[in-house]
Amino acid sequence: MDIGENEWISDIRKQTKRMTDLTADLIYLSRMDEGSARLEMLDFPLSDIVGETAQSFRSRAQLENKSFETDIEPMISFCGDEKSIRELVGILLDNAVKYSDINGKIRVSLKKKSHTILLTVWNTADGIDPETLPHFFDRFYRADSSRNSEDGRYGIGLSVAKAVAAAHKGKISASTLDGKSICISVVFPDR
């Protein structure tokens, strides 16, 4: 502290933040698994939440020369924990921006269909192996293990998204039609 800012201290701060974030995610997942997470189930404007969250990722995508489209049906409300739903949407959009290919495309959609609400996040990507899709929501799973040290991520985000969806009686899945794009779909019951 007496010597001021330097490369070592900066690196230690980054590593400490990474470990703090990982620990927080693991605690959150454990609480979700045990059913002891405190979720405040209230009605809130889901369309607005998805739109606001998408807007916060739009500029990042544009900085990386990626197209970003939204198709959000207005006036959809949902009874759930707003904070955890925001986190779920943020995780899906963060992954879409991060893992879309160079000059990629990202599309976010929210629709109400009969007795369900469907949230989809689609993006182009380099070589999606359909056999890996069932593992995307496993803890610590990384489709491209070479990125582990590159971006400091641990493969927990989609596990958190799955836990949030399950806590809201929803289902989350991943699909690819062509091996060059991926679509993550979350289906919530419309109560």
mmCIF file with all atom_site columns, C-alpha atoms in Angstrom, residues 27-131:
data_model
loop_
_atom_site.group_PDB
_atom_site.id
_atom_site.type_symbol
_atom_site.label_atom_id
_atom_site.label_alt_id
_atom_site.label_comp_id
_atom_site.label_asym_id
_atom_site.label_entity_id
_atom_site.label_seq_id
_atom_site.pdbx_PDB_ins_code
_atom_site.Cartn_x
_atom_site.Cartn_y
_atom_site.Cartn_z
_atom_site.occupancy
_atom_site.B_iso_or_equiv
_atom_site.pdbx_formal_charge
_atom_site.auth_seq_id
_atom_site.auth_comp_id
_atom_site.auth_asym_id
_atom_site.auth_atom_id
_atom_site.pdbx_PDB_model_num
ATOM 1   C CA . ILE A 1 27  ? -23.352 -19.534 -2.733  1.00 0.00 ? 27  ILE A CA 1
ATOM 2   C CA . TYR A 1 28  ? -26.307 -18.334 -4.806  1.00 0.00 ? 28  TYR A CA 1
ATOM 3   C CA . LEU A 1 29  ? -26.465 -21.675 -6.642  1.00 0.00 ? 29  LEU A CA 1
ATOM 4   C CA . SER A 1 30  ? -26.292 -23.599 -3.362  1.00 0.00 ? 30  SER A CA 1
ATOM 5   C CA . ARG A 1 31  ? -29.141 -21.556 -1.921  1.00 0.00 ? 31  ARG A CA 1
ATOM 6   C CA . MET A 1 32  ? -31.187 -22.118 -5.072  1.00 0.00 ? 32  MET A CA 1
ATOM 7   C CA . ASP A 1 33  ? -30.523 -25.876 -4.873  1.00 0.00 ? 33  ASP A CA 1
ATOM 8   C CA . GLU A 1 34  ? -31.568 -25.979 -1.226  1.00 0.00 ? 34  GLU A CA 1
ATOM 9   C CA . GLY A 1 35  ? -34.614 -23.827 -1.873  1.00 0.00 ? 35  GLY A CA 1
ATOM 10  C CA . SER A 1 36  ? -33.371 -21.374 0.742   1.00 0.00 ? 36  SER A CA 1
ATOM 11  C CA . ALA A 1 37  ? -32.755 -18.470 -1.638  1.00 0.00 ? 37  ALA A CA 1
ATOM 12  C CA . ARG A 1 38  ? -34.972 -15.560 -0.677  1.00 0.00 ? 38  ARG A CA 1
ATOM 13  C CA . LEU A 1 39  ? -36.952 -14.812 -3.790  1.00 0.00 ? 39  LEU A CA 1
ATOM 14  C CA . GLU A 1 40  ? -39.501 -12.040 -3.624  1.00 0.00 ? 40  GLU A CA 1
ATOM 15  C CA . MET A 1 41  ? -42.277 -13.134 -5.967  1.00 0.00 ? 41  MET A CA 1
ATOM 16  C CA . LEU A 1 42  ? -44.061 -9.977  -7.109  1.00 0.00 ? 42  LEU A CA 1
ATOM 17  C CA . ASP A 1 43  ? -45.673 -8.810  -10.337 1.00 0.00 ? 43  ASP A CA 1
ATOM 18  C CA . PHE A 1 44  ? -43.330 -6.712  -12.455 1.00 0.00 ? 44  PHE A CA 1
ATOM 19  C CA . PRO A 1 45  ? -43.149 -5.517  -16.089 1.00 0.00 ? 45  PRO A CA 1
ATOM 20  C CA . LEU A 1 46  ? -41.052 -8.264  -17.707 1.00 0.00 ? 46  LEU A CA 1
ATOM 21  C CA . SER A 1 47  ? -41.090 -6.516  -21.100 1.00 0.00 ? 47  SER A CA 1
ATOM 22  C CA . ASP A 1 48  ? -39.475 -3.461  -19.519 1.00 0.00 ? 48  ASP A CA 1
ATOM 23  C CA . ILE A 1 49  ? -36.864 -5.517  -17.650 1.00 0.00 ? 49  ILE A CA 1
ATOM 24  C CA . VAL A 1 50  ? -35.836 -7.433  -20.783 1.00 0.00 ? 50  VAL A CA 1
ATOM 25  C CA . GLY A 1 51  ? -35.765 -4.204  -22.817 1.00 0.00 ? 51  GLY A CA 1
ATOM 26  C CA . GLU A 1 52  ? -33.649 -2.329  -20.256 1.00 0.00 ? 52  GLU A CA 1
ATOM 27  C CA . THR A 1 53  ? -31.222 -5.209  -19.876 1.00 0.00 ? 53  THR A CA 1
ATOM 28  C CA . ALA A 1 54  ? -30.941 -5.624  -23.649 1.00 0.00 ? 54  ALA A CA 1
ATOM 29  C CA . GLN A 1 55  ? -30.272 -1.909  -24.051 1.00 0.00 ? 55  GLN A CA 1
ATOM 30  C CA . SER A 1 56  ? -27.365 -2.129  -21.632 1.00 0.00 ? 56  SER A CA 1
ATOM 31  C CA . PHE A 1 57  ? -25.700 -4.766  -23.873 1.00 0.00 ? 57  PHE A CA 1
ATOM 32  C CA . ARG A 1 58  ? -26.462 -3.052  -27.203 1.00 0.00 ? 58  ARG A CA 1
ATOM 33  C CA . SER A 1 59  ? -23.563 -0.572  -27.019 1.00 0.00 ? 59  SER A CA 1
ATOM 34  C CA . ARG A 1 60  ? -21.083 -3.297  -26.072 1.00 0.00 ? 60  ARG A CA 1
ATOM 35  C CA . ALA A 1 61  ? -22.207 -5.345  -29.070 1.00 0.00 ? 61  ALA A CA 1
ATOM 36  C CA . GLN A 1 62  ? -21.931 -2.337  -31.383 1.00 0.00 ? 62  GLN A CA 1
ATOM 37  C CA . LEU A 1 63  ? -18.407 -1.596  -30.123 1.00 0.00 ? 63  LEU A CA 1
ATOM 38  C CA . GLU A 1 64  ? -17.500 -5.112  -31.236 1.00 0.00 ? 64  GLU A CA 1
ATOM 39  C CA . ASN A 1 65  ? -19.185 -4.588  -34.659 1.00 0.00 ? 65  ASN A CA 1
ATOM 40  C CA . LYS A 1 66  ? -21.977 -7.038  -33.839 1.00 0.00 ? 66  LYS A CA 1
ATOM 41  C CA . SER A 1 67  ? -25.562 -6.440  -34.866 1.00 0.00 ? 67  SER A CA 1
ATOM 42  C CA . PHE A 1 68  ? -28.075 -6.432  -32.020 1.00 0.00 ? 68  PHE A CA 1
ATOM 43  C CA . GLU A 1 69  ? -31.820 -6.798  -32.581 1.00 0.00 ? 69  GLU A CA 1
ATOM 44  C CA . THR A 1 70  ? -34.703 -6.912  -30.123 1.00 0.00 ? 70  THR A CA 1
ATOM 45  C CA . ASP A 1 71  ? -38.247 -8.157  -30.615 1.00 0.00 ? 71  ASP A CA 1
ATOM 46  C CA . ILE A 1 72  ? -39.934 -7.559  -27.280 1.00 0.00 ? 72  ILE A CA 1
ATOM 47  C CA . GLU A 1 73  ? -43.693 -7.788  -27.028 1.00 0.00 ? 73  GLU A CA 1
ATOM 48  C CA . PRO A 1 74  ? -44.840 -4.850  -24.878 1.00 0.00 ? 74  PRO A CA 1
ATOM 49  C CA . MET A 1 75  ? -46.894 -5.057  -21.687 1.00 0.00 ? 75  MET A CA 1
ATOM 50  C CA . ILE A 1 76  ? -45.886 -8.569  -20.614 1.00 0.00 ? 76  ILE A CA 1
ATOM 51  C CA . SER A 1 77  ? -45.905 -8.753  -16.850 1.00 0.00 ? 77  SER A CA 1
ATOM 52  C CA . PHE A 1 78  ? -44.645 -11.638 -14.743 1.00 0.00 ? 78  PHE A CA 1
ATOM 53  C CA . CYS A 1 79  ? -44.882 -12.735 -11.140 1.00 0.00 ? 79  CYS A CA 1
ATOM 54  C CA . GLY A 1 80  ? -41.383 -13.550 -9.969  1.00 0.00 ? 80  GLY A CA 1
ATOM 55  C CA . ASP A 1 81  ? -38.222 -12.256 -8.373  1.00 0.00 ? 81  ASP A CA 1
ATOM 56  C CA . GLU A 1 82  ? -37.244 -9.251  -10.468 1.00 0.00 ? 82  GLU A CA 1
ATOM 57  C CA . LYS A 1 83  ? -33.602 -9.228  -9.387  1.00 0.00 ? 83  LYS A CA 1
ATOM 58  C CA . SER A 1 84  ? -32.983 -12.865 -10.315 1.00 0.00 ? 84  SER A CA 1
ATOM 59  C CA . ILE A 1 85  ? -34.848 -12.499 -13.633 1.00 0.00 ? 85  ILE A CA 1
ATOM 60  C CA . ARG A 1 86  ? -32.650 -9.485  -14.460 1.00 0.00 ? 86  ARG A CA 1
ATOM 61  C CA . GLU A 1 87  ? -29.635 -11.638 -13.661 1.00 0.00 ? 87  GLU A CA 1
ATOM 62  C CA . LEU A 1 88  ? -30.889 -14.451 -15.918 1.00 0.00 ? 88  LEU A CA 1
ATOM 63  C CA . VAL A 1 89  ? -31.418 -12.065 -18.845 1.00 0.00 ? 89  VAL A CA 1
ATOM 64  C CA . GLY A 1 90  ? -28.024 -10.463 -18.210 1.00 0.00 ? 90  GLY A CA 1
ATOM 65  C CA . ILE A 1 91  ? -26.272 -13.844 -18.206 1.00 0.00 ? 91  ILE A CA 1
ATOM 66  C CA . LEU A 1 92  ? -27.861 -14.848 -21.511 1.00 0.00 ? 92  LEU A CA 1
ATOM 67  C CA . LEU A 1 93  ? -27.021 -11.534 -23.174 1.00 0.00 ? 93  LEU A CA 1
ATOM 68  C CA . ASP A 1 94  ? -23.487 -11.477 -21.778 1.00 0.00 ? 94  ASP A CA 1
ATOM 69  C CA . ASN A 1 95  ? -22.873 -14.947 -23.236 1.00 0.00 ? 95  ASN A CA 1
ATOM 70  C CA . ALA A 1 96  ? -24.417 -13.961 -26.579 1.00 0.00 ? 96  ALA A CA 1
ATOM 71  C CA . VAL A 1 97  ? -22.199 -10.891 -26.936 1.00 0.00 ? 97  VAL A CA 1
ATOM 72  C CA . LYS A 1 98  ? -19.087 -12.627 -25.608 1.00 0.00 ? 98  LYS A CA 1
ATOM 73  C CA . TYR A 1 99  ? -19.343 -15.820 -27.648 1.00 0.00 ? 99  TYR A CA 1
ATOM 74  C CA . SER A 1 100 ? -20.827 -14.554 -30.907 1.00 0.00 ? 100 SER A CA 1
ATOM 75  C CA . ASP A 1 101 ? -18.406 -14.678 -33.803 1.00 0.00 ? 101 ASP A CA 1
ATOM 76  C CA . ILE A 1 102 ? -16.590 -11.686 -35.295 1.00 0.00 ? 102 ILE A CA 1
ATOM 77  C CA . ASN A 1 103 ? -19.165 -9.298  -36.814 1.00 0.00 ? 103 ASN A CA 1
ATOM 78  C CA . GLY A 1 104 ? -21.797 -11.622 -35.354 1.00 0.00 ? 104 GLY A CA 1
ATOM 79  C CA . LYS A 1 105 ? -25.506 -11.181 -34.920 1.00 0.00 ? 105 LYS A CA 1
ATOM 80  C CA . ILE A 1 106 ? -27.493 -11.214 -31.689 1.00 0.00 ? 106 ILE A CA 1
ATOM 81  C CA . ARG A 1 107 ? -31.270 -11.315 -31.382 1.00 0.00 ? 107 ARG A CA 1
ATOM 82  C CA . VAL A 1 108 ? -33.389 -11.085 -28.221 1.00 0.00 ? 108 VAL A CA 1
ATOM 83  C CA . SER A 1 109 ? -37.066 -11.958 -28.262 1.00 0.00 ? 109 SER A CA 1
ATOM 84  C CA . LEU A 1 110 ? -39.824 -11.957 -25.643 1.00 0.00 ? 110 LEU A CA 1
ATOM 85  C CA . LYS A 1 111 ? -43.277 -13.254 -26.578 1.00 0.00 ? 111 LYS A CA 1
ATOM 86  C CA . LYS A 1 112 ? -46.396 -14.389 -24.819 1.00 0.00 ? 112 LYS A CA 1
ATOM 87  C CA . LYS A 1 113 ? -47.811 -17.618 -26.260 1.00 0.00 ? 113 LYS A CA 1
ATOM 88  C CA . SER A 1 114 ? -51.062 -19.095 -24.912 1.00 0.00 ? 114 SER A CA 1
ATOM 89  C CA . HIS A 1 115 ? -50.179 -19.936 -21.283 1.00 0.00 ? 115 HIS A CA 1
ATOM 90  C CA . THR A 1 116 ? -46.424 -19.377 -21.488 1.00 0.00 ? 116 THR A CA 1
ATOM 91  C CA . ILE A 1 117 ? -43.902 -16.596 -21.823 1.00 0.00 ? 117 ILE A CA 1
ATOM 92  C CA . LEU A 1 118 ? -40.988 -17.312 -24.165 1.00 0.00 ? 118 LEU A CA 1
ATOM 93  C CA . LEU A 1 119 ? -37.643 -15.518 -23.862 1.00 0.00 ? 119 LEU A CA 1
ATOM 94  C CA . THR A 1 120 ? -35.055 -16.352 -26.521 1.00 0.00 ? 120 THR A CA 1
ATOM 95  C CA . VAL A 1 121 ? -31.516 -15.129 -27.024 1.00 0.00 ? 121 VAL A CA 1
ATOM 96  C CA . TRP A 1 122 ? -30.016 -16.145 -30.366 1.00 0.00 ? 122 TRP A CA 1
ATOM 97  C CA . ASN A 1 123 ? -26.534 -15.444 -31.670 1.00 0.00 ? 123 ASN A CA 1
ATOM 98  C CA . THR A 1 124 ? -24.195 -16.541 -34.407 1.00 0.00 ? 124 THR A CA 1
ATOM 99  C CA . ALA A 1 125 ? -21.168 -18.480 -33.206 1.00 0.00 ? 125 ALA A CA 1
ATOM 100 C CA . ASP A 1 126 ? -18.155 -20.376 -34.439 1.00 0.00 ? 126 ASP A CA 1
ATOM 101 C CA . GLY A 1 127 ? -18.853 -24.101 -34.751 1.00 0.00 ? 127 GLY A CA 1
ATOM 102 C CA . ILE A 1 128 ? -21.477 -25.262 -32.268 1.00 0.00 ? 128 ILE A CA 1
ATOM 103 C CA . ASP A 1 129 ? -21.331 -29.020 -31.714 1.00 0.00 ? 129 ASP A CA 1
ATOM 104 C CA . PRO A 1 130 ? -24.934 -30.200 -31.100 1.00 0.00 ? 130 PRO A CA 1
ATOM 105 C CA . GLU A 1 131 ? -23.630 -32.959 -28.818 1.00 0.00 ? 131 GLU A CA 1
#
